[in-house]
Amino acid sequence: MPLLLGRALRAFTDGYVAILLPAYLLALGFGTWQVGLIASATLLGSAVATLAVGAWGHRFHSRRLLLWAAALMAMTGFAFAVGSTLWPLLVIAFVGTLNPSSGDVSVFVPLEHARLAASAHGEARTALFARYSVLGALFAALGALAAAVPDRLVEIAGVTQLDALRVMFALYGLVGGAVWLLYRRLPAPAVAAGPPPAPLHQSRRVVWKLAALFSLDSFAGGLVVNSLLALWLFQRFDLSLATTGTFFFWAGLLTAFSQLAAPYLARRVGLLNTMVFTHMPASLCLIAAAFADSRDLALALLLLRALLSQMDVPTRSAFVMAVVAPGERAAAASYTAVPRSLASAVSPTLGGALFAAGWLAAPLVACGLLKIAYDVMLWRAFRGTRLR
C-alpha cells in the first residue's frame, strides 16, 4: 500500500534527522537556544500547513495534496543541505517538512489518516492504524542507526563532519522524491465509499475538547522532542552520534512493539484506557531519568518510557476517528493535529533555553508532570463517550 510504504520512508528520514539536526546546527556554530528555536519553527510551520488542510483541504483531492507535501519534503531536504545561516534555515524549517520529534507531526498526517480511516471500520481500523504506526516506529528506529553514517563518511571518504551531515539532509530530499513517486500511484477514492469530506459541524464540540487536551500533551512533549533529548544525552553524558543513534534504534524498536500490542490491549480494556494507563508510567520514567546518576540507569529508564509512551498513538488516532462524523474525519484529524503542532512548537525553544541556562533536568520533569495532568483530564472528560 503506497501510504504505508510512504510512511515508512518518511519515518526513516525522520529517525536520523531528529538526531542529526542538533549536531548539524552545532557544527554550523549555533548554540543550544538556536537549536530549540529552529525545532520550534519546524513544528510551527507544520501546524500552519495542517491548519490549512483542515480549513480548505476538503476542496482538493487528497492525492493532489499528498503530492504537494512530498514535493515540499524533497525541496526541504535539498535547501537545508546548502543552508548555513540562521534566518534562511529558520524560513526553511518553517515552510518545510523537517520533524524534530518522535512522532509524525507533519502535514502528511491528516491526509493519510483520513484515507486510512476510510479503508476500514471498528477494530480493523484500530489494527490498520497500528500497522501504520508500527511501520513508522520500525523505520524511525532504522533511521536512528543511520545517524552514525556521517562519522563513517568522515573516516572512509575523508570529508569534514559538516559536509557529511549535509549529505544526510540531501538524502532526505531524495527520499521526498521517492515518496512523491509512490503517491502518484494512489487511486482516487470511490464515490460511494462514504460521505464526502466536509468542514467541521456535527463533531465540532468534541473535536475542540480533544484539541485542547492534545495541545497540553504536545506542549509537554515539545520540551523533550527527540532533537532536544539527543542534545540532553550529548550534554549530560557526552554520548557520541553513533551511541545516541543506537539508543534511539532500540527505543524505536520498543516503540514499534508497543504500538503493535496496542490494538490487542485496546480490545480488552478500551481505546481510552489504553491511551491513559500506559502513558502515566512512561511519564514517571522520564521524571526519574532526569535525576539518574549514571548513564546506564538513565538510558534504561528512557527505554522503558519508549516501551510505554507511544502505545497511545494508534489508539489515539483510532479514537479520534471513532468519535467524529465520517464525513468530518479529515477536518477532525487536522483540527486535532494543529493544536498539537502549535503547542509543541512553543516548547522546544523553552527547552533549549533551559538547557542553555544549565537546568538540564527541568524540561524532562516538566514534561512528565504535564503529561500526567493531561492523562487525568482526558480520562475524566471522555470515559463515557460512545464510539462510532
Short mmCIF file of C-alpha atoms in Angstrom, two decimals:
data_model
loop_
_atom_site.label_atom_id
_atom_site.label_comp_id
_atom_site.label_asym_id
_atom_site.label_seq_id
_atom_site.Cartn_x
_atom_site.Cartn_y
_atom_site.Cartn_z
CA MET A 1 0.00 0.00 0.00
CA PRO A 2 1.59 3.31 -1.06
CA LEU A 3 0.51 5.11 2.12
CA LEU A 4 2.19 2.57 4.40
CA LEU A 5 5.38 2.47 2.33
CA GLY A 6 5.46 6.25 2.15
CA ARG A 7 5.06 6.43 5.91
CA ALA A 8 7.96 4.02 6.33
CA LEU A 9 10.27 6.06 4.10
CA ARG A 10 9.38 9.32 5.81
CA ALA A 11 9.91 7.73 9.23
CA PHE A 12 13.38 6.54 8.20
CA THR A 13 14.48 10.08 7.39
CA ASP A 14 12.75 11.48 10.50
CA GLY A 15 14.67 8.94 12.59
CA TYR A 16 18.08 10.28 11.68
CA VAL A 17 17.11 13.93 11.17
CA ALA A 18 15.89 14.22 14.76
CA ILE A 19 19.36 13.18 15.98
CA LEU A 20 21.48 14.93 13.36
CA LEU A 21 19.59 18.23 13.41
CA PRO A 22 21.18 19.46 16.68
CA ALA A 23 24.58 18.10 15.63
CA TYR A 24 24.30 19.89 12.27
CA LEU A 25 23.28 23.17 13.85
CA LEU A 26 26.05 22.96 16.46
CA ALA A 27 28.53 22.23 13.65
CA LEU A 28 27.34 25.40 11.91
CA GLY A 29 28.23 27.33 15.06
CA PHE A 30 24.77 27.79 16.60
CA GLY A 31 24.06 27.46 20.32
CA THR A 32 21.52 25.32 22.15
CA TRP A 33 18.98 28.16 22.18
CA GLN A 34 19.09 28.40 18.37
CA VAL A 35 18.67 24.62 18.15
CA GLY A 36 15.45 24.92 20.13
CA LEU A 37 14.33 27.90 18.05
CA ILE A 38 14.74 26.04 14.74
CA ALA A 39 12.98 22.99 16.19
CA SER A 40 10.11 25.28 17.17
CA ALA A 41 10.00 26.75 13.66
CA THR A 42 9.64 23.29 12.10
CA LEU A 43 6.72 22.43 14.37
CA LEU A 44 5.04 25.82 13.96
CA GLY A 45 5.23 25.56 10.19
CA SER A 46 3.74 22.07 10.30
CA ALA A 47 0.89 23.43 12.42
CA VAL A 48 0.11 26.19 9.93
CA ALA A 49 0.15 23.77 7.00
CA THR A 50 -2.04 21.29 8.86
CA LEU A 51 -4.49 24.05 9.77
CA ALA A 52 -4.73 24.97 6.11
CA VAL A 53 -5.54 21.35 5.27
CA GLY A 54 -8.27 21.32 7.90
CA ALA A 55 -9.81 24.59 6.72
CA TRP A 56 -9.55 24.21 2.94
CA GLY A 57 -8.27 20.71 2.23
CA HIS A 58 -11.77 19.32 1.63
CA ARG A 59 -11.86 21.38 -1.60
CA PHE A 60 -8.99 19.39 -3.12
CA HIS A 61 -8.35 15.76 -3.92
CA SER A 62 -6.25 14.19 -1.13
CA ARG A 63 -3.92 12.65 -3.72
CA ARG A 64 -3.03 16.11 -5.03
CA LEU A 65 -2.35 17.40 -1.53
CA LEU A 66 -0.13 14.42 -0.73
CA LEU A 67 1.86 15.01 -3.91
CA TRP A 68 2.34 18.65 -2.95
CA ALA A 69 3.52 17.59 0.52
CA ALA A 70 6.00 15.09 -0.95
CA ALA A 71 7.40 17.71 -3.32
CA LEU A 72 7.81 20.08 -0.36
CA MET A 73 9.69 17.34 1.53
CA ALA A 74 12.14 17.00 -1.35
CA MET A 75 12.75 20.75 -1.54
CA THR A 76 13.19 20.96 2.24
CA GLY A 77 16.00 18.42 2.29
CA PHE A 78 17.95 19.98 -0.55
CA ALA A 79 17.52 23.52 0.81
CA PHE A 80 18.60 22.54 4.33
CA ALA A 81 21.66 20.76 2.93
CA VAL A 82 23.01 24.01 1.47
CA GLY A 83 21.92 26.40 4.25
CA SER A 84 24.42 27.84 6.71
CA THR A 85 22.95 30.98 8.31
CA LEU A 86 20.20 31.29 10.89
CA TRP A 87 17.44 33.22 9.13
CA PRO A 88 17.35 31.18 5.90
CA LEU A 89 17.35 27.98 7.94
CA LEU A 90 14.51 29.32 10.08
CA VAL A 91 12.46 30.04 6.96
CA ILE A 92 13.20 26.59 5.51
CA ALA A 93 12.33 24.97 8.85
CA PHE A 94 9.02 26.85 8.99
CA VAL A 95 7.95 26.23 5.40
CA GLY A 96 9.33 22.72 5.08
CA THR A 97 8.64 19.27 6.50
CA LEU A 98 11.52 18.53 8.90
CA ASN A 99 10.40 16.70 12.01
CA PRO A 100 12.50 17.00 15.20
CA SER A 101 10.10 14.91 17.30
CA SER A 102 9.47 11.22 17.91
CA GLY A 103 6.02 11.33 16.32
CA ASP A 104 4.76 12.34 12.91
CA VAL A 105 3.51 15.92 13.18
CA SER A 106 3.75 16.93 9.53
CA VAL A 107 1.07 17.96 7.04
CA PHE A 108 1.04 14.34 5.80
CA VAL A 109 -0.75 13.18 8.96
CA PRO A 110 -4.36 14.38 8.47
CA LEU A 111 -4.30 13.44 4.79
CA GLU A 112 -3.03 9.92 5.42
CA HIS A 113 -5.24 9.40 8.47
CA ALA A 114 -8.39 10.30 6.56
CA ARG A 115 -7.58 7.83 3.78
CA LEU A 116 -6.73 5.10 6.28
CA ALA A 117 -9.94 5.70 8.24
CA ALA A 118 -11.99 5.27 5.06
CA SER A 119 -10.30 1.92 4.39
CA ALA A 120 -11.51 0.04 7.48
CA HIS A 121 -14.04 0.10 10.32
CA GLY A 122 -14.15 -0.74 14.03
CA GLU A 123 -11.36 -2.99 15.31
CA ALA A 124 -9.98 -3.34 11.78
CA ARG A 125 -9.44 0.43 11.72
CA THR A 126 -7.51 0.29 15.01
CA ALA A 127 -5.36 -2.53 13.61
CA LEU A 128 -4.70 -0.56 10.41
CA PHE A 129 -3.63 2.49 12.38
CA ALA A 130 -1.42 0.22 14.48
CA ARG A 131 0.31 -1.14 11.35
CA TYR A 132 0.75 2.43 10.13
CA SER A 133 2.28 3.46 13.46
CA VAL A 134 4.41 0.32 13.80
CA LEU A 135 5.92 0.78 10.36
CA GLY A 136 6.71 4.36 11.29
CA ALA A 137 8.34 3.31 14.56
CA LEU A 138 10.38 0.50 12.99
CA PHE A 139 11.73 2.62 10.18
CA ALA A 140 12.39 5.53 12.52
CA ALA A 141 14.49 3.10 14.57
CA LEU A 142 16.45 2.11 11.46
CA GLY A 143 16.83 5.79 10.64
CA ALA A 144 18.29 6.38 14.09
CA LEU A 145 21.05 3.88 13.27
CA ALA A 146 21.76 5.92 10.13
CA ALA A 147 22.79 8.79 12.42
CA ALA A 148 26.18 7.05 12.58
CA VAL A 149 26.69 7.43 8.81
CA PRO A 150 28.29 10.91 8.98
CA ASP A 151 31.06 9.61 11.27
CA ARG A 152 31.67 6.74 8.86
CA LEU A 153 31.80 9.14 5.92
CA VAL A 154 34.42 11.19 7.74
CA GLU A 155 36.53 8.06 8.28
CA ILE A 156 36.09 6.48 4.85
CA ALA A 157 35.73 9.41 2.46
CA GLY A 158 37.82 11.95 4.34
CA VAL A 159 35.15 14.64 4.18
CA THR A 160 34.52 17.07 7.01
CA GLN A 161 31.78 16.26 9.50
CA LEU A 162 29.79 19.29 8.32
CA ASP A 163 29.82 18.04 4.72
CA ALA A 164 28.89 14.55 5.88
CA LEU A 165 25.90 15.99 7.73
CA ARG A 166 24.88 17.93 4.61
CA VAL A 167 24.84 14.65 2.68
CA MET A 168 22.23 13.26 5.08
CA PHE A 169 19.92 16.21 4.50
CA ALA A 170 20.36 15.80 0.74
CA LEU A 171 19.33 12.16 1.23
CA TYR A 172 16.20 13.45 2.99
CA GLY A 173 15.39 15.37 -0.19
CA LEU A 174 15.91 12.28 -2.36
CA VAL A 175 13.55 10.27 -0.16
CA GLY A 176 10.98 13.04 -0.56
CA GLY A 177 11.21 12.49 -4.31
CA ALA A 178 10.69 8.76 -3.82
CA VAL A 179 7.60 9.43 -1.70
CA TRP A 180 6.26 11.68 -4.47
CA LEU A 181 6.61 8.82 -6.95
CA LEU A 182 4.81 6.48 -4.54
CA TYR A 183 1.89 8.83 -4.00
CA ARG A 184 1.40 9.15 -7.75
CA ARG A 185 0.13 5.56 -7.57
CA LEU A 186 -2.65 6.41 -5.13
CA PRO A 187 -6.09 5.83 -6.65
CA ALA A 188 -8.96 8.26 -6.39
CA PRO A 189 -11.37 7.21 -3.60
CA ALA A 190 -14.59 5.57 -4.78
CA VAL A 191 -17.53 7.96 -4.96
CA ALA A 192 -19.69 5.65 -2.88
CA ALA A 193 -17.04 4.88 -0.31
CA GLY A 194 -18.56 7.24 2.23
CA PRO A 195 -19.62 10.82 2.89
CA PRO A 196 -17.58 13.42 1.01
CA PRO A 197 -15.02 15.40 3.02
CA ALA A 198 -16.64 18.27 4.87
CA PRO A 199 -15.66 21.03 7.29
CA LEU A 200 -16.38 20.54 10.97
CA HIS A 201 -20.01 20.86 12.01
CA GLN A 202 -21.62 17.96 13.84
CA SER A 203 -18.41 16.95 15.64
CA ARG A 204 -17.16 20.45 16.39
CA ARG A 205 -17.62 20.35 20.18
CA VAL A 206 -15.88 17.03 20.77
CA VAL A 207 -13.06 17.97 18.38
CA TRP A 208 -12.36 21.25 20.20
CA LYS A 209 -12.28 19.40 23.52
CA LEU A 210 -9.84 16.83 22.17
CA ALA A 211 -7.75 19.56 20.56
CA ALA A 212 -7.41 21.43 23.84
CA LEU A 213 -6.27 18.32 25.68
CA PHE A 214 -3.93 17.21 22.91
CA SER A 215 -2.32 20.64 22.93
CA LEU A 216 -1.35 20.20 26.58
CA ASP A 217 0.16 16.80 25.83
CA SER A 218 2.09 18.15 22.86
CA PHE A 219 3.36 21.21 24.71
CA ALA A 220 4.79 18.82 27.28
CA GLY A 221 6.26 16.55 24.62
CA GLY A 222 7.85 19.52 22.85
CA LEU A 223 10.08 20.08 25.86
CA VAL A 224 11.88 16.82 25.07
CA VAL A 225 11.39 16.24 21.33
CA ASN A 226 13.94 13.77 20.01
CA SER A 227 16.29 16.52 18.87
CA LEU A 228 16.36 18.01 22.37
CA LEU A 229 16.56 14.58 24.01
CA ALA A 230 19.58 13.86 21.81
CA LEU A 231 21.02 17.22 22.84
CA TRP A 232 20.41 16.28 26.51
CA LEU A 233 22.28 13.00 26.01
CA PHE A 234 25.15 14.83 24.30
CA GLN A 235 25.48 17.32 27.15
CA ARG A 236 24.54 15.18 30.17
CA PHE A 237 26.55 12.04 29.34
CA ASP A 238 28.74 13.14 26.39
CA LEU A 239 27.28 10.47 24.10
CA SER A 240 28.61 10.17 20.56
CA LEU A 241 26.40 10.29 17.47
CA ALA A 242 26.79 6.52 16.98
CA THR A 243 25.87 5.70 20.60
CA THR A 244 22.95 8.10 20.53
CA GLY A 245 21.74 6.58 17.28
CA THR A 246 21.95 3.09 18.80
CA PHE A 247 19.89 4.22 21.78
CA PHE A 248 17.20 5.69 19.54
CA PHE A 249 17.25 2.50 17.45
CA TRP A 250 16.38 0.35 20.47
CA ALA A 251 13.89 2.94 21.67
CA GLY A 252 12.26 2.80 18.25
CA LEU A 253 12.05 -0.99 18.33
CA LEU A 254 10.39 -0.89 21.73
CA THR A 255 8.00 1.76 20.48
CA ALA A 256 7.13 -0.40 17.49
CA PHE A 257 6.46 -3.40 19.72
CA SER A 258 4.23 -1.35 22.00
CA GLN A 259 2.22 0.02 19.08
CA LEU A 260 1.79 -3.49 17.71
CA ALA A 261 0.44 -4.59 21.09
CA ALA A 262 -1.83 -1.53 21.43
CA PRO A 263 -4.83 -2.86 19.42
CA TYR A 264 -4.84 -6.13 21.39
CA LEU A 265 -4.81 -4.23 24.66
CA ALA A 266 -7.46 -1.82 23.36
CA ARG A 267 -9.80 -4.73 22.59
CA ARG A 268 -9.61 -5.79 26.22
CA VAL A 269 -9.64 -2.52 28.13
CA GLY A 270 -10.83 0.01 25.52
CA LEU A 271 -9.15 2.72 23.48
CA LEU A 272 -9.28 5.38 26.18
CA ASN A 273 -7.92 3.20 28.98
CA THR A 274 -5.08 2.05 26.73
CA MET A 275 -4.21 5.67 25.97
CA VAL A 276 -4.23 6.81 29.58
CA PHE A 277 -2.92 3.95 31.68
CA THR A 278 0.13 3.24 29.55
CA HIS A 279 1.02 6.92 29.31
CA MET A 280 1.27 7.65 33.03
CA PRO A 281 4.04 5.14 33.90
CA ALA A 282 6.02 6.40 30.89
CA SER A 283 5.92 9.93 32.29
CA LEU A 284 7.14 8.71 35.68
CA CYS A 285 10.09 7.02 33.95
CA LEU A 286 11.00 10.29 32.23
CA ILE A 287 10.98 12.17 35.52
CA ALA A 288 13.17 9.52 37.13
CA ALA A 289 15.62 9.60 34.21
CA ALA A 290 16.13 13.33 34.77
CA PHE A 291 17.68 12.56 38.18
CA ALA A 292 19.56 9.37 37.26
CA ASP A 293 23.20 9.47 38.34
CA SER A 294 24.54 7.01 35.79
CA ARG A 295 24.25 6.83 32.03
CA ASP A 296 23.08 3.20 32.08
CA LEU A 297 20.26 3.90 34.54
CA ALA A 298 19.10 6.94 32.59
CA LEU A 299 19.09 5.03 29.31
CA ALA A 300 17.24 2.09 30.91
CA LEU A 301 14.52 4.39 32.20
CA LEU A 302 14.24 6.12 28.83
CA LEU A 303 13.94 2.75 27.09
CA LEU A 304 11.18 1.72 29.49
CA ARG A 305 9.47 5.02 28.67
CA ALA A 306 9.78 4.21 24.95
CA LEU A 307 8.06 0.88 25.55
CA LEU A 308 5.04 2.61 27.07
CA SER A 309 4.80 6.21 25.91
CA GLN A 310 3.77 5.66 22.29
CA MET A 311 1.16 2.95 22.89
CA ASP A 312 -1.43 5.71 22.76
CA VAL A 313 -0.52 6.73 19.19
CA PRO A 314 -2.57 4.22 17.15
CA THR A 315 -5.31 4.16 19.78
CA ARG A 316 -5.50 7.96 19.85
CA SER A 317 -5.80 8.12 16.07
CA ALA A 318 -8.49 5.45 16.08
CA PHE A 319 -10.27 7.15 18.99
CA VAL A 320 -10.46 10.49 17.16
CA MET A 321 -11.80 8.80 14.01
CA ALA A 322 -14.34 6.87 16.12
CA VAL A 323 -15.91 9.87 17.89
CA VAL A 324 -16.47 12.14 14.87
CA ALA A 325 -18.86 12.01 11.92
CA PRO A 326 -17.35 10.04 8.99
CA GLY A 327 -17.51 12.97 6.58
CA GLU A 328 -15.64 15.20 9.03
CA ARG A 329 -12.69 12.89 9.68
CA ALA A 330 -10.15 14.74 7.54
CA ALA A 331 -11.10 18.04 9.17
CA ALA A 332 -11.08 16.43 12.64
CA ALA A 333 -7.62 14.96 12.03
CA SER A 334 -6.37 18.41 11.04
CA TYR A 335 -8.04 20.32 13.85
CA THR A 336 -6.74 17.91 16.48
CA ALA A 337 -3.27 17.87 14.92
CA VAL A 338 -2.95 21.66 14.63
CA PRO A 339 -3.09 22.45 18.38
CA ARG A 340 -0.62 19.63 18.97
CA SER A 341 1.77 21.17 16.47
CA LEU A 342 1.24 24.73 17.72
CA ALA A 343 1.71 23.78 21.36
CA SER A 344 4.76 21.64 20.64
CA ALA A 345 6.20 24.45 18.50
CA VAL A 346 6.48 26.73 21.52
CA SER A 347 8.14 24.38 23.98
CA PRO A 348 11.36 23.37 22.14
CA THR A 349 12.55 26.97 22.36
CA LEU A 350 11.80 26.89 26.08
CA GLY A 351 13.54 23.53 26.45
CA GLY A 352 16.60 24.78 24.59
CA ALA A 353 16.71 27.91 26.76
CA LEU A 354 16.55 25.78 29.93
CA PHE A 355 19.42 23.63 28.64
CA ALA A 356 21.40 26.79 27.83
CA ALA A 357 20.81 28.02 31.39
CA GLY A 358 22.22 24.76 32.77
CA TRP A 359 18.88 23.38 34.05
CA LEU A 360 19.22 20.05 32.30
CA ALA A 361 16.63 18.21 34.41
CA ALA A 362 13.89 20.86 34.19
CA PRO A 363 12.49 20.06 30.70
CA LEU A 364 12.22 16.34 31.48
CA VAL A 365 10.49 16.88 34.82
CA ALA A 366 8.07 19.47 33.43
CA CYS A 367 7.24 17.19 30.51
CA GLY A 368 6.43 14.26 32.80
CA LEU A 369 4.24 16.27 35.17
CA LEU A 370 2.26 17.96 32.39
CA LYS A 371 1.66 14.65 30.62
CA ILE A 372 0.29 13.08 33.80
CA ALA A 373 -2.11 16.02 34.16
CA TYR A 374 -3.20 15.51 30.53
CA ASP A 375 -3.89 11.81 31.10
CA VAL A 376 -6.10 12.51 34.13
CA MET A 377 -8.12 15.19 32.32
CA LEU A 378 -8.53 13.10 29.17
CA TRP A 379 -9.84 10.11 31.09
CA ARG A 380 -12.31 12.20 33.08
CA ALA A 381 -13.59 14.02 30.00
CA PHE A 382 -14.18 11.02 27.71
CA ARG A 383 -14.64 7.91 29.87
CA GLY A 384 -18.37 7.67 28.96
CA THR A 385 -18.12 8.59 25.28
CA ARG A 386 -19.87 6.29 22.76
CA LEU A 387 -17.68 5.25 19.80
CA ARG A 388 -18.96 5.08 16.22
#
